[in-house]
Tab-separated table of C-alpha atoms and ligand atoms in Angstrom:
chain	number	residue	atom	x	y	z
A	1	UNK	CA	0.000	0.000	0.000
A	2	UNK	CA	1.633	3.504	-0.619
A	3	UNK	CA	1.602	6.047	2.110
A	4	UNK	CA	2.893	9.591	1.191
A	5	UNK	CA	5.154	10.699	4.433
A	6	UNK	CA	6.837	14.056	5.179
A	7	UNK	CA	10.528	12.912	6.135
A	8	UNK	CA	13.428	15.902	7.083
A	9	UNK	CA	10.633	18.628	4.815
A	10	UNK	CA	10.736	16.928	1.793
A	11	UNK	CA	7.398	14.438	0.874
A	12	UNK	CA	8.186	10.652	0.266
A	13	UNK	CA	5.473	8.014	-1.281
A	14	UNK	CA	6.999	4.484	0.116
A	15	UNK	CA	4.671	1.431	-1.021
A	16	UNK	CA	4.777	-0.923	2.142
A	17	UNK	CA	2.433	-2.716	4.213
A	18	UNK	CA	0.453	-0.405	6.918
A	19	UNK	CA	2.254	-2.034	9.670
A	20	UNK	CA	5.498	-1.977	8.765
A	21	UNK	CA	7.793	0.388	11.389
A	22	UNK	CA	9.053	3.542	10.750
A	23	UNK	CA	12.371	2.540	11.184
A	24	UNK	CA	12.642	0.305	7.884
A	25	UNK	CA	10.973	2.653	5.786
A	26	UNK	CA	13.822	5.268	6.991
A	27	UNK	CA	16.586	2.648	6.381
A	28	UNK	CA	15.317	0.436	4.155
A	29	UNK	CA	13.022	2.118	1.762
A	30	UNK	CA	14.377	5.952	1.833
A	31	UNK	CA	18.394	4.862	2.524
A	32	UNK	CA	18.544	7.244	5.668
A	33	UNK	CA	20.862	4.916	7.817
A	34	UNK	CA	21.643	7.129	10.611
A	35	UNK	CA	18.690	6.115	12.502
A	36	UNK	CA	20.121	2.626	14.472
A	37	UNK	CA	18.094	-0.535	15.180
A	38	UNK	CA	18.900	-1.934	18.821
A	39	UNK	CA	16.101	-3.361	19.924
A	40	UNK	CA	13.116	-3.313	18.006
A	41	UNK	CA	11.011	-3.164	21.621
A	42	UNK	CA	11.164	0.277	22.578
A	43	UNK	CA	13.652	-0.449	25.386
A	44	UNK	CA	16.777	0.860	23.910
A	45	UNK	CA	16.299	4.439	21.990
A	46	UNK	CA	18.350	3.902	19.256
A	47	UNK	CA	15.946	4.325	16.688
A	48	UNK	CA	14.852	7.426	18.143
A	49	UNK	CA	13.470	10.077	15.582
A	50	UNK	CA	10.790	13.125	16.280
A	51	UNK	CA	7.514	13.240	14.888
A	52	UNK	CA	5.462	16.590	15.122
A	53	UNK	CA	8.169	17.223	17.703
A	54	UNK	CA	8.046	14.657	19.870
A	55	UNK	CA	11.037	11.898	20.468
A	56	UNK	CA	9.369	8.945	19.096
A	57	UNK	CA	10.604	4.841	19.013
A	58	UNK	CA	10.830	4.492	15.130
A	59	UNK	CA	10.596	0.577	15.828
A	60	UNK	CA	7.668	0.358	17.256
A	61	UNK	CA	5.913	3.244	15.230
A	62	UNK	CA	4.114	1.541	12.742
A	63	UNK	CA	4.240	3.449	9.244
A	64	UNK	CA	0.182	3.503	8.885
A	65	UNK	CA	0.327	5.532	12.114
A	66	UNK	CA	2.154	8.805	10.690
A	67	UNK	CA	-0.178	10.251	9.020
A	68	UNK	CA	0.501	14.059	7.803
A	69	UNK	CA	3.093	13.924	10.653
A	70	UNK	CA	6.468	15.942	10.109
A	71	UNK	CA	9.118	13.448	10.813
A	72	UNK	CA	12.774	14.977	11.717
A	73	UNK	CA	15.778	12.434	11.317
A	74	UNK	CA	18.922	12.296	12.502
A	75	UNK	CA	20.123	13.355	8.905
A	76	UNK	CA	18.493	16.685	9.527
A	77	UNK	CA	18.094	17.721	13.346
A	78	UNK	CA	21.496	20.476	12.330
A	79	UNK	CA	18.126	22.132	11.024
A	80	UNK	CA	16.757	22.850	13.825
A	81	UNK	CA	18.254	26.188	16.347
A	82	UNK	CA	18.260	23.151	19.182
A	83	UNK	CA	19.941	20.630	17.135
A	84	UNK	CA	22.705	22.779	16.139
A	85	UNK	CA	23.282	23.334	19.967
A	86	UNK	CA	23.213	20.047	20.704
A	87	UNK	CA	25.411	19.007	18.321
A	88	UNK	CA	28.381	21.604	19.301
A	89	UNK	CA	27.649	20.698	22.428
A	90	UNK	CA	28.728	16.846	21.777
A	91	UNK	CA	31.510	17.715	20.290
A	92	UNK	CA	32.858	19.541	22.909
A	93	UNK	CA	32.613	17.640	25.585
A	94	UNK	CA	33.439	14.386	23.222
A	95	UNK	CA	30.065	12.734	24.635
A	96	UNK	CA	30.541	10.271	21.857
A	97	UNK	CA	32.303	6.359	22.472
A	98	UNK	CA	31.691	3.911	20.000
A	99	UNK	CA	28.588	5.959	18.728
A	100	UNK	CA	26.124	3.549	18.459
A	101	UNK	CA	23.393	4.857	20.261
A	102	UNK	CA	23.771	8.533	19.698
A	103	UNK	CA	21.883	9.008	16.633
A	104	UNK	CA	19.114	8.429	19.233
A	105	UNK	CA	20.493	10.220	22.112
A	106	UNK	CA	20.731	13.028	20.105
A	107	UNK	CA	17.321	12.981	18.797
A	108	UNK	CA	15.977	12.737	22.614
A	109	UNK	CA	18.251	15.672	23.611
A	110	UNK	CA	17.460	17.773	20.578
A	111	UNK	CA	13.527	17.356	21.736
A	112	UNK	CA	14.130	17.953	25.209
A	113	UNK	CA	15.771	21.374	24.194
A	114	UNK	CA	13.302	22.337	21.516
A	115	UNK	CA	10.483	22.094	24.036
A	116	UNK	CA	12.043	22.455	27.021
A	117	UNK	CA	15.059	25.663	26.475
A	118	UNK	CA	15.356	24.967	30.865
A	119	UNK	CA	16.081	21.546	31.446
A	120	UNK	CA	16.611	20.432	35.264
A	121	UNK	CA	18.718	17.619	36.265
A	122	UNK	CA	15.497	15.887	36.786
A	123	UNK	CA	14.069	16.822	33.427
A	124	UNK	CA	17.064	15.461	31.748
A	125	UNK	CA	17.080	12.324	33.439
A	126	UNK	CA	13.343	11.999	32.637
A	127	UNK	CA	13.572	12.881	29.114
A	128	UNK	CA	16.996	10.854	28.242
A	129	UNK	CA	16.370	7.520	30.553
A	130	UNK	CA	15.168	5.529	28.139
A	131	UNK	CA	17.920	5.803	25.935
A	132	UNK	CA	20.776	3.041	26.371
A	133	UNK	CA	24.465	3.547	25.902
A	134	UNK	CA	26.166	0.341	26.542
A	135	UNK	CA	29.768	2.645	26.689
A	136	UNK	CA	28.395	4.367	29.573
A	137	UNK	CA	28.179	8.085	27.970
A	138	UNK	CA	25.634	9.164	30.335
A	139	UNK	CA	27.076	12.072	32.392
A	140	UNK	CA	28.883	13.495	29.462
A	141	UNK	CA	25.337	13.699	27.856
A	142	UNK	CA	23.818	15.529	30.872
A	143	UNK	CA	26.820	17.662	30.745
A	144	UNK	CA	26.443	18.835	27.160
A	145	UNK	CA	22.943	18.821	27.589
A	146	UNK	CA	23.614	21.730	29.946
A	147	UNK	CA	26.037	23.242	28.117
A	148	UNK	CA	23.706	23.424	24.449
A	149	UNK	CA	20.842	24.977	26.984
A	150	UNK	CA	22.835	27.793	28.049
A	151	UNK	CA	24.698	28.299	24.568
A	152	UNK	CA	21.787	28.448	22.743
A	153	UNK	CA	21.155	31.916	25.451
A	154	UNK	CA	18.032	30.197	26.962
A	155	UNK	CA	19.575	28.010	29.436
A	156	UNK	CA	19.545	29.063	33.749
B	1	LIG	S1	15.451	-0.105	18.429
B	1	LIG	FE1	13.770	1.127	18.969
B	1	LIG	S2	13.950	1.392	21.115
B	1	LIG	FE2	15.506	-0.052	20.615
B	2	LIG	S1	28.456	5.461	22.691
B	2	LIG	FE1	28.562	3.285	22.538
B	2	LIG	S2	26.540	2.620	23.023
B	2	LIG	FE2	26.540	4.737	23.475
């Protein structure tokens, strides 16, 4: 069946069945690799992407379910004023280890900021725990999470 999806602001018609995740489509159908599979349960993050906004599980978001939903990629977040923030931020404090997981890190981060320019320690936590790093990242992700909030002027 063909579905017509909105994918980084450019429109996509993929012809697959209703159920099939988001995640494949991005990797399979429209070659946009940089969103990671870990899981497949929702348990991991890696496959993390934004629809309308919102830090979504690509691999349990069935394709059928999009609708006229924007969906930002990991491909594209240096689009957004909070992704660009982000971004610097990891590169600064060289958050990234074997770089698995942070497409989806990212991707939670870049939400957080977007809708959220004040993070707390608690917000963070809430916002980034369900996102796995197996090379133990974690406090350099709170700490650049900090830093991108008060680069991008809005932060404490
Ligand atoms: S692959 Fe989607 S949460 Fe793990
Ligand atoms: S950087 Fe290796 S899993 Fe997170």
């Amino acid at each position: 069946m063909a579905f017509t999806i909105k994918v980084n602001g450019h429109t996509h018609s993929v012809d697959v069945d209703g159920d099939t995740p988001l995640l494949w489509v991005l990797r399979d159908v429209l070659g946009m690799t940089g969103t990671k599979f870990g899981c497949g349960m929702a348990l991991c993050g890696a496959c993390t992407v934004h629809v309308d906004g919102i830090a979504t599980r690509s691999c349990i978001t069935p394709i059928e379910s999009i609708g006229n939903s924007a969906i930002t990629t990991i491909e594209a977040v240096g689009a957004m004023a909070a992704g660009v923030e982000i971004q610097k931020a990891w590169l600064d404090r060289e958050v990234v280890q074997c770089g698995y997981c942070q497409s989806g890190q990212i991707m939670s981060a870049s939400a957080l900021l977007a809708s959220n320019p004040h993070p707390t320690d608690s917000d963070i936590d809430d916002a980034m725990s369900g996102n796995i790093c197996r090379c133990g990242t974690y406090l350099r992700i709170r700490e650049a999470i900090k830093q991108a909030a008060q680069s991008s002027g809005q932060g404490g």
